[in-house]
Coordinates of C-alpha atoms in Angstrom, one line a residue:
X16 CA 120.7 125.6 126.9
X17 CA 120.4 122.4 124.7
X18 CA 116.6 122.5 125.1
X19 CA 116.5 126.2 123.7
X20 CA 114.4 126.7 120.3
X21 CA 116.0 129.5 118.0
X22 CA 115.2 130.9 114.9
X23 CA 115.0 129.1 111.8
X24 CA 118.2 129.6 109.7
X25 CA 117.7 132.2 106.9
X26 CA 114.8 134.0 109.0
X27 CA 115.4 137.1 111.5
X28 CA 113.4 138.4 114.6
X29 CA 112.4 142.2 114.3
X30 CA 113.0 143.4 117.7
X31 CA 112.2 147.1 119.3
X32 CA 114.6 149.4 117.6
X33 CA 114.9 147.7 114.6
X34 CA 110.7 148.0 114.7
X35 CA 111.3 151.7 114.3
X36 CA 113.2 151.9 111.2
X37 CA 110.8 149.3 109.5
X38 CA 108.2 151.7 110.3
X39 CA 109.9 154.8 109.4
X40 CA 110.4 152.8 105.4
X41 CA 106.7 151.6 106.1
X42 CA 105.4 154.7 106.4
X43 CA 107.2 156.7 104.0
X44 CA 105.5 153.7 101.5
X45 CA 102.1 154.0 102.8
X46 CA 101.9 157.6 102.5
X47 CA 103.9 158.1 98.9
X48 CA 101.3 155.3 97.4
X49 CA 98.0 157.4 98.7
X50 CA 99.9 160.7 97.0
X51 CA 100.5 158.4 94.1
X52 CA 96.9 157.1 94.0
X53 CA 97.2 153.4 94.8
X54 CA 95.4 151.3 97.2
X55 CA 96.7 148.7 99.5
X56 CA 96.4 145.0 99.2
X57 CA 96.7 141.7 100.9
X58 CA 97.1 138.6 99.7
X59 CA 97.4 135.2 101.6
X60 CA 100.6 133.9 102.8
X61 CA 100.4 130.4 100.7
X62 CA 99.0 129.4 97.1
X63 CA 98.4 127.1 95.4
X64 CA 101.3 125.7 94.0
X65 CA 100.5 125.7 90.3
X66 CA 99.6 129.4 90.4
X67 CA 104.0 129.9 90.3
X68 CA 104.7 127.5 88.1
X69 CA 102.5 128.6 85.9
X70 CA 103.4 132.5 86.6
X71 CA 107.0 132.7 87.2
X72 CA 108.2 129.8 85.2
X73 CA 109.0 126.1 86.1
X74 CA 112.3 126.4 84.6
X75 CA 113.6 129.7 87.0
X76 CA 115.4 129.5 90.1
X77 CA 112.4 130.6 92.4
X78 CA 109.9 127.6 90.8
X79 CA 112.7 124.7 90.5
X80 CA 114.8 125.0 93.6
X81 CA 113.9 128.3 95.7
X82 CA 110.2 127.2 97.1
X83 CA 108.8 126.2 100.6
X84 CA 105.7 123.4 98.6
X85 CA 104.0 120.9 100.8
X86 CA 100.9 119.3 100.9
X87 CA 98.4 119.9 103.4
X88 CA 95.8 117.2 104.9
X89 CA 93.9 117.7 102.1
X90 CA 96.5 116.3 99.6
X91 CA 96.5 120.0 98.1
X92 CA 99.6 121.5 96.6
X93 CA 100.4 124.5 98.3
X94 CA 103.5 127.2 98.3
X95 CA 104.5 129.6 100.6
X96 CA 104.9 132.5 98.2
X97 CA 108.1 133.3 97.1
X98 CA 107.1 136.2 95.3
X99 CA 103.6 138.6 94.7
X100 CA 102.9 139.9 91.3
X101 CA 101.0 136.4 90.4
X102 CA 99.0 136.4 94.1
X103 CA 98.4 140.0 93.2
X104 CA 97.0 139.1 89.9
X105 CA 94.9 136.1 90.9
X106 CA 93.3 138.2 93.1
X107 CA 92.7 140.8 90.9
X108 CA 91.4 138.1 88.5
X109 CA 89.3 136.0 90.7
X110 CA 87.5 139.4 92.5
X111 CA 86.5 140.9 89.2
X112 CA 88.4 143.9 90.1
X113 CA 88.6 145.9 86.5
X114 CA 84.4 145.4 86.8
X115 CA 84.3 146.8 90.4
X116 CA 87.1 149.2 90.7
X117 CA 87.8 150.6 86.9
X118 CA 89.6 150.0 84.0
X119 CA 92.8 151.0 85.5
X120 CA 93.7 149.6 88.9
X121 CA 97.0 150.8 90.9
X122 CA 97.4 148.3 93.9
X123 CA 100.0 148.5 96.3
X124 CA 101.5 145.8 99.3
X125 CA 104.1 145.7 101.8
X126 CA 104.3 141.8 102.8
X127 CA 107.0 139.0 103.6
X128 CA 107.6 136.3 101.0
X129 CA 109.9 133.1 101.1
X130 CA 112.7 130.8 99.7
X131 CA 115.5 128.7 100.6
X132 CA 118.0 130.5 99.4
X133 CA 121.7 130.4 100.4
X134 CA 121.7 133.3 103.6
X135 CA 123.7 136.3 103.4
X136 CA 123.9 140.0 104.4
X137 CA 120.5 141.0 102.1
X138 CA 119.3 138.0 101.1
X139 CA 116.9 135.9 103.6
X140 CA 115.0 133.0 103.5
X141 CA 112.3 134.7 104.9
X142 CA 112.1 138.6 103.7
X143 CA 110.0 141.2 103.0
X144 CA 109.2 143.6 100.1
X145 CA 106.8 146.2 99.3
X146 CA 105.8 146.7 95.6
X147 CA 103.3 148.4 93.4
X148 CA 101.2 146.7 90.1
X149 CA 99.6 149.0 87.4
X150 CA 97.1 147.0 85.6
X151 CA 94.7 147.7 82.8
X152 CA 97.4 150.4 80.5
X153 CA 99.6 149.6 77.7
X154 CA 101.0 152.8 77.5
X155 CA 104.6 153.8 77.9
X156 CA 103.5 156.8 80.8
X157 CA 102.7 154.0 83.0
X158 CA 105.9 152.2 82.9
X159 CA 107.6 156.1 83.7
X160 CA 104.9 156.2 86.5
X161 CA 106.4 153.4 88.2
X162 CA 109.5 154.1 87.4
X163 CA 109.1 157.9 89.1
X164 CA 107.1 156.4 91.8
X165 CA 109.7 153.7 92.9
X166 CA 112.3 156.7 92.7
X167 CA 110.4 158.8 94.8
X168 CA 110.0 156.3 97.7
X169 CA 113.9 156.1 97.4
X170 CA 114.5 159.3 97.5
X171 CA 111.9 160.8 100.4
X172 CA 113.7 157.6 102.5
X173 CA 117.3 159.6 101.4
X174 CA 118.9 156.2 99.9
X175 CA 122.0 157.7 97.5
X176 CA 124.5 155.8 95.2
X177 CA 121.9 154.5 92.7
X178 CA 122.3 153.2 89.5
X179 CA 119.0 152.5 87.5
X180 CA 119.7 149.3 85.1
X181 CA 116.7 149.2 82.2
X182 CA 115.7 147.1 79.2
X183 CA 113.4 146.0 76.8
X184 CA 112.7 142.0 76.4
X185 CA 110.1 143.2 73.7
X186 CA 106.9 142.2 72.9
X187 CA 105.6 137.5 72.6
X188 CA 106.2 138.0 68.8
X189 CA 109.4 139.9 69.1
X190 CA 111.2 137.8 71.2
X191 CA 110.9 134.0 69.3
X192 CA 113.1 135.7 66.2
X193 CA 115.5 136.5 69.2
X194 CA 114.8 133.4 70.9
X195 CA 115.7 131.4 67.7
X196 CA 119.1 133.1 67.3
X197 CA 119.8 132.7 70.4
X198 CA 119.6 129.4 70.4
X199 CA 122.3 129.2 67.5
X200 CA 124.6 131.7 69.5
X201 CA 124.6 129.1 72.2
X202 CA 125.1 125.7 70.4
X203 CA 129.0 125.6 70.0
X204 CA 129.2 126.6 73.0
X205 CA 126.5 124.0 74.5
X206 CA 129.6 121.8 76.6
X207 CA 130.8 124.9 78.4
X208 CA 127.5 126.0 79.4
X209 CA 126.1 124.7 83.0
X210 CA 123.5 121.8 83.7
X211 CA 120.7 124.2 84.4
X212 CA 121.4 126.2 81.3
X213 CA 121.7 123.6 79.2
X214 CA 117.8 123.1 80.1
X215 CA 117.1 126.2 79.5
X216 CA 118.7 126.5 76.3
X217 CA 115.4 124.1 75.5
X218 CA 113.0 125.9 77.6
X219 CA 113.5 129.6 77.5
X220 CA 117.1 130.7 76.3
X221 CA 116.4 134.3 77.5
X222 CA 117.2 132.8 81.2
X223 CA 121.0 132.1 80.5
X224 CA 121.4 135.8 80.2
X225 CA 120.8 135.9 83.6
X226 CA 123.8 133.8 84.8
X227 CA 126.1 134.5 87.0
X228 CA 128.4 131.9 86.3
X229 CA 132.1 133.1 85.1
X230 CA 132.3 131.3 82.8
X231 CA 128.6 131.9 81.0
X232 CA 129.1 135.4 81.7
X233 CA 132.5 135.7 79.2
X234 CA 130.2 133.8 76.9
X235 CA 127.2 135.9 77.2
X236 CA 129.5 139.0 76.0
X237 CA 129.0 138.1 71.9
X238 CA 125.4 136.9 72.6
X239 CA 122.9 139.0 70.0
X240 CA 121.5 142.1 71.3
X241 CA 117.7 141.9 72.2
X242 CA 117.1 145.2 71.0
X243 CA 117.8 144.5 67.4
X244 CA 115.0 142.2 67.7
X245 CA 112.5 144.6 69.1
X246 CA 109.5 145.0 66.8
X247 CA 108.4 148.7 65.5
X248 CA 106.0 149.3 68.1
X249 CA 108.4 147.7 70.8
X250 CA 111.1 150.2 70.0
X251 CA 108.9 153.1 70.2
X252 CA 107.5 152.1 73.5
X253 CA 111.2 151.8 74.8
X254 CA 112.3 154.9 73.2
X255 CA 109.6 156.9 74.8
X256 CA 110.4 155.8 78.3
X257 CA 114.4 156.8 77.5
X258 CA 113.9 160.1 76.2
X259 CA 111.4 161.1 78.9
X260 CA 114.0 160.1 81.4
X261 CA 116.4 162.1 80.0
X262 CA 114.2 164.8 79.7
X263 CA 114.0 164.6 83.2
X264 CA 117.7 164.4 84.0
X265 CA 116.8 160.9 85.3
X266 CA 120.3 158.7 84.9
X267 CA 120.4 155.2 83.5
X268 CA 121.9 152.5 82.1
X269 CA 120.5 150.6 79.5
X270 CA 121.7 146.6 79.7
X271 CA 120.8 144.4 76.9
X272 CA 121.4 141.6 79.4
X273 CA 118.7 142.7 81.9
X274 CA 116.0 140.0 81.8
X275 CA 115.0 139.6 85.2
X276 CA 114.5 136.3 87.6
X277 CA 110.9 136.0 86.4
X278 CA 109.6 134.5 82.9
X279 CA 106.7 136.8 82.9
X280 CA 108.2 139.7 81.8
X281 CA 107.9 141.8 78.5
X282 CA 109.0 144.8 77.2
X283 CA 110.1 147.1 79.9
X284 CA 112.1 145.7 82.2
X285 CA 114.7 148.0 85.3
X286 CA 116.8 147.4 88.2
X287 CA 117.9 149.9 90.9
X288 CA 120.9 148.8 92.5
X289 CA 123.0 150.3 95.3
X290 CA 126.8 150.7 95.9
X291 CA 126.1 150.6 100.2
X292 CA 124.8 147.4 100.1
X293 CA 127.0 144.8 99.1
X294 CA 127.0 141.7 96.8
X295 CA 123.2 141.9 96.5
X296 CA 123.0 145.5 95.3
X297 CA 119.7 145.1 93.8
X298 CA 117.2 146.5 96.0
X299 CA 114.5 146.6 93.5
X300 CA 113.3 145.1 90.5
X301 CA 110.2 145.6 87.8
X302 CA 108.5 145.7 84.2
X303 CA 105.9 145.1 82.5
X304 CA 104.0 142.0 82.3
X305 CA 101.3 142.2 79.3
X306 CA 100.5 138.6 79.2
X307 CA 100.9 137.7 82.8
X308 CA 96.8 138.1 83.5
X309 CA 95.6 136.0 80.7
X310 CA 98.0 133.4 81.3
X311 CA 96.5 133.1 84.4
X312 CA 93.1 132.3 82.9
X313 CA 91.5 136.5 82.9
X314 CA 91.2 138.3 79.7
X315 CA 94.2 140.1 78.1
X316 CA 95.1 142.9 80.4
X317 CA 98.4 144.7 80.0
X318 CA 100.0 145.3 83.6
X319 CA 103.5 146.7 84.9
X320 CA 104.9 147.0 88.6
X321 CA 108.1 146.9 90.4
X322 CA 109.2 145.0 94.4
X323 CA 111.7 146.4 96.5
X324 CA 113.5 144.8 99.0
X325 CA 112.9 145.9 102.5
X326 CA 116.0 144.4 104.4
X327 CA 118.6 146.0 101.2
X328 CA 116.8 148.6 102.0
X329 CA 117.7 148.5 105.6
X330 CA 121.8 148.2 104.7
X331 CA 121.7 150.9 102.5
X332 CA 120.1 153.2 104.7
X333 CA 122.6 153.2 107.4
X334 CA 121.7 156.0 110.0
X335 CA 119.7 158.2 107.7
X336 CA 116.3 159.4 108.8
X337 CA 114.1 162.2 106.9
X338 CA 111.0 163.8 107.6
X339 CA 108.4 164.8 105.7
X340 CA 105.1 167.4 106.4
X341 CA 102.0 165.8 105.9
X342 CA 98.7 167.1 103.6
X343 CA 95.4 166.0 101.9
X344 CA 94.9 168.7 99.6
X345 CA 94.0 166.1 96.1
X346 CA 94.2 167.6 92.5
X347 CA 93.4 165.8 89.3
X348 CA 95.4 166.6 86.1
X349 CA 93.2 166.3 83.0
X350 CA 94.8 166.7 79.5
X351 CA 93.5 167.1 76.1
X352 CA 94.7 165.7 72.5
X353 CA 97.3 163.6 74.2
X354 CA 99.4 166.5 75.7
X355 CA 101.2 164.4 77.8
X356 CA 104.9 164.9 78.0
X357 CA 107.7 165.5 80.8
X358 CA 107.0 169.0 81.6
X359 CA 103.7 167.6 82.5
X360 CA 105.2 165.3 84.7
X361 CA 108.0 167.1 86.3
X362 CA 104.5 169.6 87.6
X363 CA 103.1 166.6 88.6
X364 CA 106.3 165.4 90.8
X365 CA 106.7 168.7 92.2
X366 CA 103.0 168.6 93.7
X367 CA 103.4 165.2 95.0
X368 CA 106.8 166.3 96.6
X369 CA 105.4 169.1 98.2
X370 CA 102.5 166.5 100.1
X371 CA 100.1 167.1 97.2
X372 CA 97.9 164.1 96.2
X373 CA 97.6 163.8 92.4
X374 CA 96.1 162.1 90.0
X375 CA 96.5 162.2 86.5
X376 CA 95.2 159.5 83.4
X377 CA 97.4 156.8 81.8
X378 CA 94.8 155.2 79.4
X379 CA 93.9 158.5 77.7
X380 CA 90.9 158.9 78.3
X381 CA 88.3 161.2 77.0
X382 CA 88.3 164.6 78.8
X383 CA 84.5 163.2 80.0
X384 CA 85.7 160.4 81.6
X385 CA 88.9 162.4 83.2
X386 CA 86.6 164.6 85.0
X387 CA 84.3 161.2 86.1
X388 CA 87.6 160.4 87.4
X389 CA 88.1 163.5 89.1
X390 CA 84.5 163.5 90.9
X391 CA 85.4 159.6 91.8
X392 CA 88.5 160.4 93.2
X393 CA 86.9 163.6 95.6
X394 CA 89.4 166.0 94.6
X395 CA 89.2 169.3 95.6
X396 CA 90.5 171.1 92.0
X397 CA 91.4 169.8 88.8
X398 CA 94.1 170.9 86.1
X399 CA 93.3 171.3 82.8
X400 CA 95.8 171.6 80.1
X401 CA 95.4 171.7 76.0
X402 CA 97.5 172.5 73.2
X403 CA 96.9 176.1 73.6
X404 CA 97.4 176.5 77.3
X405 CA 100.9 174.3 76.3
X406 CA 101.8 176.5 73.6
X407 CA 101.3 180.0 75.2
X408 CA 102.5 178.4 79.0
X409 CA 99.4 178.2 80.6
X410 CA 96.9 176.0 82.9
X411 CA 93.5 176.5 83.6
X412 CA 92.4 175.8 87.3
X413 CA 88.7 174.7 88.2
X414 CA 87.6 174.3 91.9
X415 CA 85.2 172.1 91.9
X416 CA 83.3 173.0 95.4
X417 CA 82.7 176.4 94.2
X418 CA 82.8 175.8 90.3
X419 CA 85.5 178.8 89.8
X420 CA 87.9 178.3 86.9
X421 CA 91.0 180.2 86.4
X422 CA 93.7 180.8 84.4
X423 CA 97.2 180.9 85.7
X424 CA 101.1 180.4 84.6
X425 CA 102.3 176.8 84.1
X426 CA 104.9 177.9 86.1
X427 CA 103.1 179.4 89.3
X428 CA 100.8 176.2 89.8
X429 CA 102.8 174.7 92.6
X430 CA 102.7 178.2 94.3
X431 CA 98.6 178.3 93.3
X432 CA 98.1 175.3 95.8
X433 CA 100.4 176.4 98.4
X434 CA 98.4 179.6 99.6

């Protein structure tokens, strides 16, 4: 027995009838993000070193003490990655991808990443995630999108006892006005506060508010409030996401604290914990990331996404198992004048819910170049809905094999494309 080889601490084999339920949360994934209208991708297990530190921060947990780095026999750097969003986003830079796929691009992975982290029921050195990354729209419907989308998954897989965490880290500009007074907040306290925050009291404050340390975390309770910092644009942004929540009877919490692990984020950034899980309760994390492309040497493209963890997942879940019927019935949703709003997009969740692929615009676009969309996407029908059809509860209905348009009830669409 001496001479046995066993699995490396922190990793896990996936045997037979564990196999099942990863394809069961697989599956649900692969099948919500084709409804949804994003494509899969795969990146390579290692990177080059520099493309986290440069990404996710040199100062952060993940960079400074959570990686698996060597060098190869080439004497190059490389990293087992330890998270995706910046392997997503070299790819998307390095293969042109808003030239050859669009403006907007809505990718999609289910992969395993790495660090040496301290083992524990939901936290593994080797693990896996799948995630989502909306890139090429600035606009606050995107952010919702992922939000709904992430929510979706979650609830098609039958996970309960979620509390959504969200927050606004603002915009570059807004946060060094923040970033300064933070700074001040944190001087006479500087001896209580922990060697790794004391270094990143120089190189981004913002990270202390992510402590878990006692100690820091009494401190932390008089810190400034972000959101007071929050430009004019910033605020509206965040506001718009809120009150379409709520207009959805979506619960949250908003926590000024909420900065995530990552240095890449701005503006939006959530959390969806769970109560069945344990001490690590998050099981999925996101935001938006406006910068994160050009600092990674493409042009200024604004992006957002979210990761969930597959093995939280796992806990929480339990014993449940749901099915769900199958269809490939695709509809666009074109609007005119910026009609957007949640009565929109509760249709639209309906539709998906009932196995319904649809697609609807995030950059808002000209009605031209929603109906290009339309023809590129192969849908069978499209939606159309203006001020008027808005105001006097209508939608107008155009098949586009046969060229028929109709007009119908807002409220008898789902029951149009159930006959």
């Amino acid at each position: 027995m001496k001479n046995n080889i066993y699995s490396i601490k922190g990793t896990k084999d996936i045997l037979p009838d564990d196999s099942i339920k990863w394809r069961f949360i697989e599956n649900k994934v692969h099948k919500i993000m084709k409804n949804w209208g994003f494509g899969q991708i795969r990146t390579p297990v290692f990177e080059k070193t520099q493309l986290f530190k440069r990404s996710v921060g040199e100062e952060t947990d993940i960079v400074s003490k959570q990686m698996y780095s060597f060098k190869d026999q080439s004497d190059n750097d490389l990293t087992l990655r330890p998270e995706l969003t910046a392997p997503v986003m070299r790819a998307y830079i390095q293969h042109n991808m808003e030239r050859h796929y669009g403006s907007l691009n809505k990718l999609y992975y289910i992969d395993s990443l790495y660090r040496q982290e301290r083992p524990q029921a939901g936290r593994l050195r080797e693990f896996s995630q799948f995630g989502a990354e909306a890139i090429g729209s600035e606009n606050p419907e995107q952010d919702l999108e992922i939000i709904f989308l992430v929510l979706n998954i979650f609830k098609d897989l039958g996970l309960d006892n979620l509390n959504i965490l969200i927050n606004s880290v603002g915009s570059i500009k807004s946060r060094e006005n923040y970033k300064k007074d933070l700074i001040k907040f944190f001087q006479p306290h500087k001896k209580k506060l922990s060697e790794i925050s004391k270094k990143r009291l120089e190189a981004n404050p913002l990270r202390i508010l992510d402590s878990k340390i006692p100690e820091e975390i009494e401190i932390l309770k008089n810190a400034p409030d972000i959101f007071d910092y929050l430009s004019k644009n910033d605020k509206e942004h965040f506001d718009y996401i809120l009150s379409t929540m709520k207009s959805c009877n979506i619960k949250f919490s908003r926590d000024p604290k909420l900065v995530r692990g990552l240095d890449y984020y701005s503006r939006t950034t959530f959390e969806i914990v769970s109560s069945d899980v344990g001490a690590q309760s998050a099981i999925c994390g996101g935001g938006r990331y406006d910068s994160l492309v050009e600092k990674l040497g493409g042009k200024p493209t604004p992006a957002v996404g979210f990761a969930a963890g597959i093995d939280r997942i796992l806990i929480a879940l339990s014993k449940k198992e749901i099915s769900q019927k199958t269809s490939e019935r695709s509809i666009q949703i074109i609007c005119f004048e910026d009609i957007f709003n949640y009565k929109i997009l509760n249709k639209i969740l309906q539709l998906r819910k009932s196995g319904i692929i649809v697609y609807f615009d995030t950059l808002r676009r000209s009605i031209k170049a929603q109906m290009r969309e339309a023809n590129k996407n192969k849908v069978s029908h499209v939606i159309i809905i203006g001020s008027h059809e808005m105001e006097n509860n209508k939608a107008q209905i155009k098949d586009l094999n046969s060229s028929m348009q109709v007009e119908i009830d807002f409220d008898e669409i789902n029951n149009y494309f159930q006959k």
